[in-house]
């Protein structure tokens, strides 16, 4: 799973809300994360394997035509999902098999730092690759729009090269991840999360790429469909059944992509919003606090299932069953 709570787990002086999440059936939760990540890993790898087999068969190699940026972007998405799932598998495996090792994070002991170091390292690894995944999804939406504009005769010179996309995805992901981690763990991993204000920059850096996927990508996809529709109408001056079918297929393809994104990540937004309500202590009734706590635990398990499962669902949304054939 990808949540700013991952990094705060590693702090011995973590806040009460984070401690409650950490102590809520950790064995069962990590077993769920491990299972979901293993299933998703299969789907992510299936998106990467066809490239190897095609290269062996002489297609897509040096002698063939260059692949469009969208194909490379889908592979980068699969790579990010794969690396994120591997991080979740390693992290969950240790938490399931070595509870005593994980318990070391609750002890402020400068001579026994390995549990906290392992926790922070795996959390940063997971957060980095899922942040990059969000940004690659943005690049896919932007590239689709730019391709449609160029096909419509636009003179827009915005470069849609893979070099630019790599800079946007990896560069911004690394920048935000480093900025968020430094503000959270400064001056020491044993001194982090002293107050909610101290963690706000970390949460902002974590959620910026995700919010781009929620709010920017749908706009780009909508504008792409509109541009393609105008292009299809302008070529022949009529709008036949073939044009309608092509537009419907494009709209359905983008809808599947956004549906997967919303299903996999909306529990994170709900969970974090409810945790902030708890931390702010707004004077709610006992029943309201109990309902919020139950909802937090439900969405927490949903995150453990749906966050890692994005890789498998993306393999269906971006390429369908044909994309899984090797």
PDB file of C-alpha atoms in Angstrom, residues 80-324:
ATOM      1  CA  UNK A  80       6.506   1.069 -11.150  1.00  0.00           C
ATOM      2  CA  UNK A  81       3.713  -1.304 -10.138  1.00  0.00           C
ATOM      3  CA  UNK A  82       6.169  -4.210 -10.143  1.00  0.00           C
ATOM      4  CA  UNK A  83       8.749  -2.431  -7.990  1.00  0.00           C
ATOM      5  CA  UNK A  84       6.075  -1.126  -5.620  1.00  0.00           C
ATOM      6  CA  UNK A  85       4.625  -4.626  -5.200  1.00  0.00           C
ATOM      7  CA  UNK A  86       8.079  -6.049  -4.533  1.00  0.00           C
ATOM      8  CA  UNK A  87       8.562  -3.479  -1.783  1.00  0.00           C
ATOM      9  CA  UNK A  88       5.205  -4.398  -0.248  1.00  0.00           C
ATOM     10  CA  UNK A  89       6.031  -8.120  -0.450  1.00  0.00           C
ATOM     11  CA  UNK A  90       9.389  -7.653   1.294  1.00  0.00           C
ATOM     12  CA  UNK A  91       7.930  -5.381   3.942  1.00  0.00           C
ATOM     13  CA  UNK A  92       4.880  -7.541   4.658  1.00  0.00           C
ATOM     14  CA  UNK A  93       6.919 -10.756   4.681  1.00  0.00           C
ATOM     15  CA  UNK A  94       9.208  -9.408   7.403  1.00  0.00           C
ATOM     16  CA  UNK A  95       6.300  -8.036   9.417  1.00  0.00           C
ATOM     17  CA  UNK A  96       4.473 -11.375   9.240  1.00  0.00           C
ATOM     18  CA  UNK A  97       7.476 -13.606   9.919  1.00  0.00           C
ATOM     19  CA  UNK A  98       9.347 -11.482  12.494  1.00  0.00           C
ATOM     20  CA  UNK A  99       6.995  -9.640  14.874  1.00  0.00           C
ATOM     21  CA  UNK A 100       9.816  -9.196  17.390  1.00  0.00           C
ATOM     22  CA  UNK A 101      11.925  -7.388  14.787  1.00  0.00           C
ATOM     23  CA  UNK A 102       9.070  -4.997  14.043  1.00  0.00           C
ATOM     24  CA  UNK A 103       8.524  -4.410  17.767  1.00  0.00           C
ATOM     25  CA  UNK A 104      11.974  -2.814  17.846  1.00  0.00           C
ATOM     26  CA  UNK A 105      10.492   0.254  16.162  1.00  0.00           C
ATOM     27  CA  UNK A 106       8.585   1.013  19.353  1.00  0.00           C
ATOM     28  CA  UNK A 107      11.771   1.348  21.375  1.00  0.00           C
ATOM     29  CA  UNK A 108      13.842   4.526  21.296  1.00  0.00           C
ATOM     30  CA  UNK A 109      17.242   2.867  21.342  1.00  0.00           C
ATOM     31  CA  UNK A 110      20.041   4.413  19.317  1.00  0.00           C
ATOM     32  CA  UNK A 111      22.039   1.158  19.468  1.00  0.00           C
ATOM     33  CA  UNK A 112      19.281  -0.888  17.815  1.00  0.00           C
ATOM     34  CA  UNK A 113      18.307   1.104  14.757  1.00  0.00           C
ATOM     35  CA  UNK A 114      17.881  -1.672  12.172  1.00  0.00           C
ATOM     36  CA  UNK A 115      14.106  -2.109  12.591  1.00  0.00           C
ATOM     37  CA  UNK A 116      13.533   1.600  12.023  1.00  0.00           C
ATOM     38  CA  UNK A 117      16.044   1.703   9.168  1.00  0.00           C
ATOM     39  CA  UNK A 118      14.358  -1.243   7.455  1.00  0.00           C
ATOM     40  CA  UNK A 119      10.930   0.285   8.022  1.00  0.00           C
ATOM     41  CA  UNK A 120      11.950   3.672   6.624  1.00  0.00           C
ATOM     42  CA  UNK A 121      13.825   2.172   3.655  1.00  0.00           C
ATOM     43  CA  UNK A 122      10.926  -0.008   2.514  1.00  0.00           C
ATOM     44  CA  UNK A 123       8.418   2.795   3.095  1.00  0.00           C
ATOM     45  CA  UNK A 124      10.459   5.230   0.992  1.00  0.00           C
ATOM     46  CA  UNK A 125      10.900   2.570  -1.718  1.00  0.00           C
ATOM     47  CA  UNK A 126       7.157   1.928  -1.916  1.00  0.00           C
ATOM     48  CA  UNK A 127       6.273   5.616  -1.801  1.00  0.00           C
ATOM     49  CA  UNK A 128       8.794   6.524  -4.509  1.00  0.00           C
ATOM     50  CA  UNK A 129       7.576   4.002  -7.060  1.00  0.00           C
ATOM     51  CA  UNK A 130       3.898   4.658  -6.481  1.00  0.00           C
ATOM     52  CA  UNK A 131       4.485   8.415  -6.747  1.00  0.00           C
ATOM     53  CA  UNK A 132       6.298   7.771 -10.024  1.00  0.00           C
ATOM     54  CA  UNK A 133       3.374   5.586 -11.080  1.00  0.00           C
ATOM     55  CA  UNK A 134       0.937   8.465 -10.543  1.00  0.00           C
ATOM     56  CA  UNK A 135       3.158  10.778 -12.572  1.00  0.00           C
ATOM     57  CA  UNK A 136       3.528   8.242 -15.404  1.00  0.00           C
ATOM     58  CA  UNK A 137      -0.272   8.020 -15.489  1.00  0.00           C
ATOM     59  CA  UNK A 138      -0.323  11.794 -15.883  1.00  0.00           C
ATOM     60  CA  UNK A 139       2.231  11.503 -18.702  1.00  0.00           C
ATOM     61  CA  UNK A 140       0.005   8.946 -20.442  1.00  0.00           C
ATOM     62  CA  UNK A 141      -2.973  11.321 -20.290  1.00  0.00           C
ATOM     63  CA  UNK A 142      -0.855  14.263 -21.458  1.00  0.00           C
ATOM     64  CA  UNK A 143       0.656  12.258 -24.323  1.00  0.00           C
ATOM     65  CA  UNK A 144      -2.783  11.120 -25.495  1.00  0.00           C
ATOM     66  CA  UNK A 145      -3.939  14.730 -25.611  1.00  0.00           C
ATOM     67  CA  UNK A 146      -0.805  15.941 -27.409  1.00  0.00           C
ATOM     68  CA  UNK A 147      -1.047  13.163 -30.003  1.00  0.00           C
ATOM     69  CA  UNK A 148      -4.683  14.079 -30.673  1.00  0.00           C
ATOM     70  CA  UNK A 149      -3.806  17.764 -31.033  1.00  0.00           C
ATOM     71  CA  UNK A 150      -1.000  17.019 -33.479  1.00  0.00           C
ATOM     72  CA  UNK A 151      -3.272  14.767 -35.516  1.00  0.00           C
ATOM     73  CA  UNK A 152      -5.790  17.617 -35.666  1.00  0.00           C
ATOM     74  CA  UNK A 153      -3.156  19.887 -37.176  1.00  0.00           C
ATOM     75  CA  UNK A 154      -2.218  21.835 -34.074  1.00  0.00           C
ATOM     76  CA  UNK A 155       1.104  23.633 -34.189  1.00  0.00           C
ATOM     77  CA  UNK A 156       1.723  22.999 -30.535  1.00  0.00           C
ATOM     78  CA  UNK A 157       5.433  22.314 -30.137  1.00  0.00           C
ATOM     79  CA  UNK A 158       5.237  20.761 -26.679  1.00  0.00           C
ATOM     80  CA  UNK A 159       7.657  17.841 -26.801  1.00  0.00           C
ATOM     81  CA  UNK A 160       6.095  14.484 -25.985  1.00  0.00           C
ATOM     82  CA  UNK A 161       9.381  12.609 -25.976  1.00  0.00           C
ATOM     83  CA  UNK A 162      10.270   9.908 -23.499  1.00  0.00           C
ATOM     84  CA  UNK A 163      13.154  12.024 -22.213  1.00  0.00           C
ATOM     85  CA  UNK A 164      10.727  14.718 -21.114  1.00  0.00           C
ATOM     86  CA  UNK A 165       8.405  12.163 -19.567  1.00  0.00           C
ATOM     87  CA  UNK A 166      11.259  10.529 -17.655  1.00  0.00           C
ATOM     88  CA  UNK A 167      12.265  13.913 -16.249  1.00  0.00           C
ATOM     89  CA  UNK A 168       8.690  14.658 -15.191  1.00  0.00           C
ATOM     90  CA  UNK A 169       7.959  11.243 -13.685  1.00  0.00           C
ATOM     91  CA  UNK A 170      11.225  10.215 -12.044  1.00  0.00           C
ATOM     92  CA  UNK A 171      12.532  13.708 -11.332  1.00  0.00           C
ATOM     93  CA  UNK A 172       9.386  15.008  -9.665  1.00  0.00           C
ATOM     94  CA  UNK A 173       8.804  11.735  -7.811  1.00  0.00           C
ATOM     95  CA  UNK A 174      12.321  11.798  -6.343  1.00  0.00           C
ATOM     96  CA  UNK A 175      12.054  15.494  -5.471  1.00  0.00           C
ATOM     97  CA  UNK A 176       8.735  15.126  -3.672  1.00  0.00           C
ATOM     98  CA  UNK A 177       9.783  11.919  -1.915  1.00  0.00           C
ATOM     99  CA  UNK A 178      13.041  13.414  -0.616  1.00  0.00           C
ATOM    100  CA  UNK A 179      11.342  16.634   0.444  1.00  0.00           C
ATOM    101  CA  UNK A 180       8.607  14.771   2.303  1.00  0.00           C
ATOM    102  CA  UNK A 181      10.955  12.348   4.051  1.00  0.00           C
ATOM    103  CA  UNK A 182      13.424  15.054   5.110  1.00  0.00           C
ATOM    104  CA  UNK A 183      10.696  17.188   6.657  1.00  0.00           C
ATOM    105  CA  UNK A 184       9.262  14.160   8.474  1.00  0.00           C
ATOM    106  CA  UNK A 185      12.465  12.591   9.809  1.00  0.00           C
ATOM    107  CA  UNK A 186      14.402  15.784  10.602  1.00  0.00           C
ATOM    108  CA  UNK A 187      16.453  15.925  12.787  1.00  0.00           C
ATOM    109  CA  UNK A 188      16.291  12.157  13.466  1.00  0.00           C
ATOM    110  CA  UNK A 189      14.049   9.190  12.807  1.00  0.00           C
ATOM    111  CA  UNK A 190      13.594   9.031  16.602  1.00  0.00           C
ATOM    112  CA  UNK A 191      12.368  12.636  16.739  1.00  0.00           C
ATOM    113  CA  UNK A 192       9.856  12.627  13.880  1.00  0.00           C
ATOM    114  CA  UNK A 193       6.122  13.245  13.999  1.00  0.00           C
ATOM    115  CA  UNK A 194       6.167  15.435  17.093  1.00  0.00           C
ATOM    116  CA  UNK A 195       3.028  17.247  15.919  1.00  0.00           C
ATOM    117  CA  UNK A 196       0.559  17.233  13.070  1.00  0.00           C
ATOM    118  CA  UNK A 197       2.008  20.507  11.753  1.00  0.00           C
ATOM    119  CA  UNK A 198       5.415  18.868  11.442  1.00  0.00           C
ATOM    120  CA  UNK A 199       3.984  16.144   9.196  1.00  0.00           C
ATOM    121  CA  UNK A 200       1.882  18.368   6.914  1.00  0.00           C
ATOM    122  CA  UNK A 201       4.684  18.969   4.329  1.00  0.00           C
ATOM    123  CA  UNK A 202       5.208  15.209   4.154  1.00  0.00           C
ATOM    124  CA  UNK A 203       1.526  14.589   3.485  1.00  0.00           C
ATOM    125  CA  UNK A 204       1.403  17.327   0.840  1.00  0.00           C
ATOM    126  CA  UNK A 205       4.405  15.864  -1.002  1.00  0.00           C
ATOM    127  CA  UNK A 206       2.817  12.419  -0.878  1.00  0.00           C
ATOM    128  CA  UNK A 207      -0.590  13.420  -2.192  1.00  0.00           C
ATOM    129  CA  UNK A 208       0.378  15.889  -4.947  1.00  0.00           C
ATOM    130  CA  UNK A 209       1.012  13.124  -7.553  1.00  0.00           C
ATOM    131  CA  UNK A 210      -2.142  11.271  -6.481  1.00  0.00           C
ATOM    132  CA  UNK A 211      -4.299  14.388  -6.770  1.00  0.00           C
ATOM    133  CA  UNK A 212      -2.919  14.953 -10.262  1.00  0.00           C
ATOM    134  CA  UNK A 213      -4.351  11.566 -11.173  1.00  0.00           C
ATOM    135  CA  UNK A 214      -7.705  12.379  -9.586  1.00  0.00           C
ATOM    136  CA  UNK A 215      -8.227  15.851 -11.038  1.00  0.00           C
ATOM    137  CA  UNK A 216      -5.883  16.511 -13.986  1.00  0.00           C
ATOM    138  CA  UNK A 217      -6.049  13.185 -15.838  1.00  0.00           C
ATOM    139  CA  UNK A 218      -9.860  13.197 -16.299  1.00  0.00           C
ATOM    140  CA  UNK A 219      -9.647  16.688 -17.808  1.00  0.00           C
ATOM    141  CA  UNK A 220      -6.920  15.608 -20.243  1.00  0.00           C
ATOM    142  CA  UNK A 221      -8.826  12.464 -21.232  1.00  0.00           C
ATOM    143  CA  UNK A 222     -12.014  14.470 -21.772  1.00  0.00           C
ATOM    144  CA  UNK A 223     -10.226  17.005 -23.964  1.00  0.00           C
ATOM    145  CA  UNK A 224      -8.607  14.171 -25.914  1.00  0.00           C
ATOM    146  CA  UNK A 225     -11.984  12.597 -26.683  1.00  0.00           C
ATOM    147  CA  UNK A 226     -13.364  15.985 -27.751  1.00  0.00           C
ATOM    148  CA  UNK A 227     -10.386  16.604 -30.041  1.00  0.00           C
ATOM    149  CA  UNK A 228     -10.594  13.144 -31.605  1.00  0.00           C
ATOM    150  CA  UNK A 229     -14.339  13.563 -32.130  1.00  0.00           C
ATOM    151  CA  UNK A 230     -13.784  16.857 -33.964  1.00  0.00           C
ATOM    152  CA  UNK A 231     -11.017  15.250 -36.012  1.00  0.00           C
ATOM    153  CA  UNK A 232     -13.231  12.335 -37.070  1.00  0.00           C
ATOM    154  CA  UNK A 233     -16.060  14.666 -38.063  1.00  0.00           C
ATOM    155  CA  UNK A 234     -13.753  16.979 -40.004  1.00  0.00           C
ATOM    156  CA  UNK A 235     -12.100  14.340 -42.164  1.00  0.00           C
ATOM    157  CA  UNK A 236     -15.196  13.311 -44.111  1.00  0.00           C
ATOM    158  CA  UNK A 237     -17.706  15.955 -43.122  1.00  0.00           C
ATOM    159  CA  UNK A 238     -20.025  13.264 -41.768  1.00  0.00           C
ATOM    160  CA  UNK A 239     -20.244  11.265 -38.557  1.00  0.00           C
ATOM    161  CA  UNK A 240     -20.861   7.636 -39.488  1.00  0.00           C
ATOM    162  CA  UNK A 241     -21.275   4.535 -37.356  1.00  0.00           C
ATOM    163  CA  UNK A 242     -17.542   3.802 -37.660  1.00  0.00           C
ATOM    164  CA  UNK A 243     -16.637   7.205 -36.227  1.00  0.00           C
ATOM    165  CA  UNK A 244     -19.105   6.739 -33.389  1.00  0.00           C
ATOM    166  CA  UNK A 245     -17.656   3.322 -32.618  1.00  0.00           C
ATOM    167  CA  UNK A 246     -14.086   4.657 -32.566  1.00  0.00           C
ATOM    168  CA  UNK A 247     -15.050   7.492 -30.246  1.00  0.00           C
ATOM    169  CA  UNK A 248     -16.949   5.092 -27.980  1.00  0.00           C
ATOM    170  CA  UNK A 249     -13.954   2.745 -27.811  1.00  0.00           C
ATOM    171  CA  UNK A 250     -11.639   5.617 -26.895  1.00  0.00           C
ATOM    172  CA  UNK A 251     -14.044   6.921 -24.267  1.00  0.00           C
ATOM    173  CA  UNK A 252     -14.436   3.423 -22.796  1.00  0.00           C
ATOM    174  CA  UNK A 253     -10.667   2.915 -22.699  1.00  0.00           C
ATOM    175  CA  UNK A 254     -10.116   6.140 -20.763  1.00  0.00           C
ATOM    176  CA  UNK A 255     -13.048   5.365 -18.484  1.00  0.00           C
ATOM    177  CA  UNK A 256     -11.529   1.994 -17.543  1.00  0.00           C
ATOM    178  CA  UNK A 257      -8.208   3.649 -16.723  1.00  0.00           C
ATOM    179  CA  UNK A 258      -9.814   6.260 -14.472  1.00  0.00           C
ATOM    180  CA  UNK A 259     -12.142   3.696 -12.884  1.00  0.00           C
ATOM    181  CA  UNK A 260      -9.174   1.571 -11.814  1.00  0.00           C
ATOM    182  CA  UNK A 261      -7.390   4.637 -10.448  1.00  0.00           C
ATOM    183  CA  UNK A 262     -10.395   5.781  -8.415  1.00  0.00           C
ATOM    184  CA  UNK A 263     -11.177   2.298  -7.078  1.00  0.00           C
ATOM    185  CA  UNK A 264      -7.592   1.686  -5.973  1.00  0.00           C
ATOM    186  CA  UNK A 265      -6.860   5.061  -4.378  1.00  0.00           C
ATOM    187  CA  UNK A 266     -10.088   6.668  -3.140  1.00  0.00           C
ATOM    188  CA  UNK A 267      -9.882   4.600   0.112  1.00  0.00           C
ATOM    189  CA  UNK A 268      -6.607   6.415   0.871  1.00  0.00           C
ATOM    190  CA  UNK A 269      -8.303   9.805   0.693  1.00  0.00           C
ATOM    191  CA  UNK A 270     -11.219   8.694   2.870  1.00  0.00           C
ATOM    192  CA  UNK A 271      -8.924   7.017   5.408  1.00  0.00           C
ATOM    193  CA  UNK A 272      -6.579   9.980   5.732  1.00  0.00           C
ATOM    194  CA  UNK A 273      -9.428  12.499   5.989  1.00  0.00           C
ATOM    195  CA  UNK A 274     -11.010  10.519   8.831  1.00  0.00           C
ATOM    196  CA  UNK A 275      -7.674  10.165  10.631  1.00  0.00           C
ATOM    197  CA  UNK A 276      -7.158  13.923  10.473  1.00  0.00           C
ATOM    198  CA  UNK A 277     -10.639  14.416  11.932  1.00  0.00           C
ATOM    199  CA  UNK A 278      -9.662  12.128  14.807  1.00  0.00           C
ATOM    200  CA  UNK A 279      -6.353  13.901  15.369  1.00  0.00           C
ATOM    201  CA  UNK A 280      -7.935  17.364  15.386  1.00  0.00           C
ATOM    202  CA  UNK A 281     -10.299  16.334  18.235  1.00  0.00           C
ATOM    203  CA  UNK A 282     -13.324  18.302  17.029  1.00  0.00           C
ATOM    204  CA  UNK A 283     -15.447  17.399  20.047  1.00  0.00           C
ATOM    205  CA  UNK A 284     -17.532  14.760  18.313  1.00  0.00           C
ATOM    206  CA  UNK A 285     -19.858  12.472  20.224  1.00  0.00           C
ATOM    207  CA  UNK A 286     -18.741   9.056  21.393  1.00  0.00           C
ATOM    208  CA  UNK A 287     -20.908   7.348  18.766  1.00  0.00           C
ATOM    209  CA  UNK A 288     -19.477   9.539  15.995  1.00  0.00           C
ATOM    210  CA  UNK A 289     -15.924   8.781  17.094  1.00  0.00           C
ATOM    211  CA  UNK A 290     -16.705   5.068  17.212  1.00  0.00           C
ATOM    212  CA  UNK A 291     -18.206   5.159  13.711  1.00  0.00           C
ATOM    213  CA  UNK A 292     -15.195   7.067  12.406  1.00  0.00           C
ATOM    214  CA  UNK A 293     -12.827   4.563  13.997  1.00  0.00           C
ATOM    215  CA  UNK A 294     -14.662   1.615  12.440  1.00  0.00           C
ATOM    216  CA  UNK A 295     -14.668   3.295   9.029  1.00  0.00           C
ATOM    217  CA  UNK A 296     -10.948   4.005   9.354  1.00  0.00           C
ATOM    218  CA  UNK A 297     -10.208   0.324   9.968  1.00  0.00           C
ATOM    219  CA  UNK A 298     -12.439  -0.733   7.052  1.00  0.00           C
ATOM    220  CA  UNK A 299     -10.757   1.664   4.625  1.00  0.00           C
ATOM    221  CA  UNK A 300      -7.369   0.611   6.007  1.00  0.00           C
ATOM    222  CA  UNK A 301      -8.006  -2.965   4.915  1.00  0.00           C
ATOM    223  CA  UNK A 302      -9.395  -1.731   1.599  1.00  0.00           C
ATOM    224  CA  UNK A 303      -6.108   0.096   1.049  1.00  0.00           C
ATOM    225  CA  UNK A 304      -4.178  -3.065   1.843  1.00  0.00           C
ATOM    226  CA  UNK A 305      -6.130  -4.915  -0.854  1.00  0.00           C
ATOM    227  CA  UNK A 306      -6.680  -2.293  -3.555  1.00  0.00           C
ATOM    228  CA  UNK A 307      -3.415  -0.307  -3.498  1.00  0.00           C
ATOM    229  CA  UNK A 308      -1.191  -3.252  -4.492  1.00  0.00           C
ATOM    230  CA  UNK A 309      -3.894  -4.666  -6.787  1.00  0.00           C
ATOM    231  CA  UNK A 310      -3.552  -1.656  -9.093  1.00  0.00           C
ATOM    232  CA  UNK A 311      -0.841  -3.418 -11.121  1.00  0.00           C
ATOM    233  CA  UNK A 312      -3.129  -6.298 -12.045  1.00  0.00           C
ATOM    234  CA  UNK A 313      -6.103  -4.031 -12.770  1.00  0.00           C
ATOM    235  CA  UNK A 314      -3.923  -1.703 -14.854  1.00  0.00           C
ATOM    236  CA  UNK A 315      -2.890  -4.647 -17.015  1.00  0.00           C
ATOM    237  CA  UNK A 316      -6.565  -5.054 -17.909  1.00  0.00           C
ATOM    238  CA  UNK A 317      -7.405  -1.355 -18.185  1.00  0.00           C
ATOM    239  CA  UNK A 318      -4.483  -0.344 -20.406  1.00  0.00           C
ATOM    240  CA  UNK A 319      -4.019  -3.445 -22.553  1.00  0.00           C
ATOM    241  CA  UNK A 320      -6.850  -5.877 -21.803  1.00  0.00           C
ATOM    242  CA  UNK A 321      -6.456  -9.646 -21.863  1.00  0.00           C
ATOM    243  CA  UNK A 322      -4.521  -9.412 -25.133  1.00  0.00           C
ATOM    244  CA  UNK A 323      -1.840  -7.432 -23.318  1.00  0.00           C
ATOM    245  CA  UNK A 324      -1.283 -10.408 -21.044  1.00  0.00           C
TER     246      UNK A 324
END
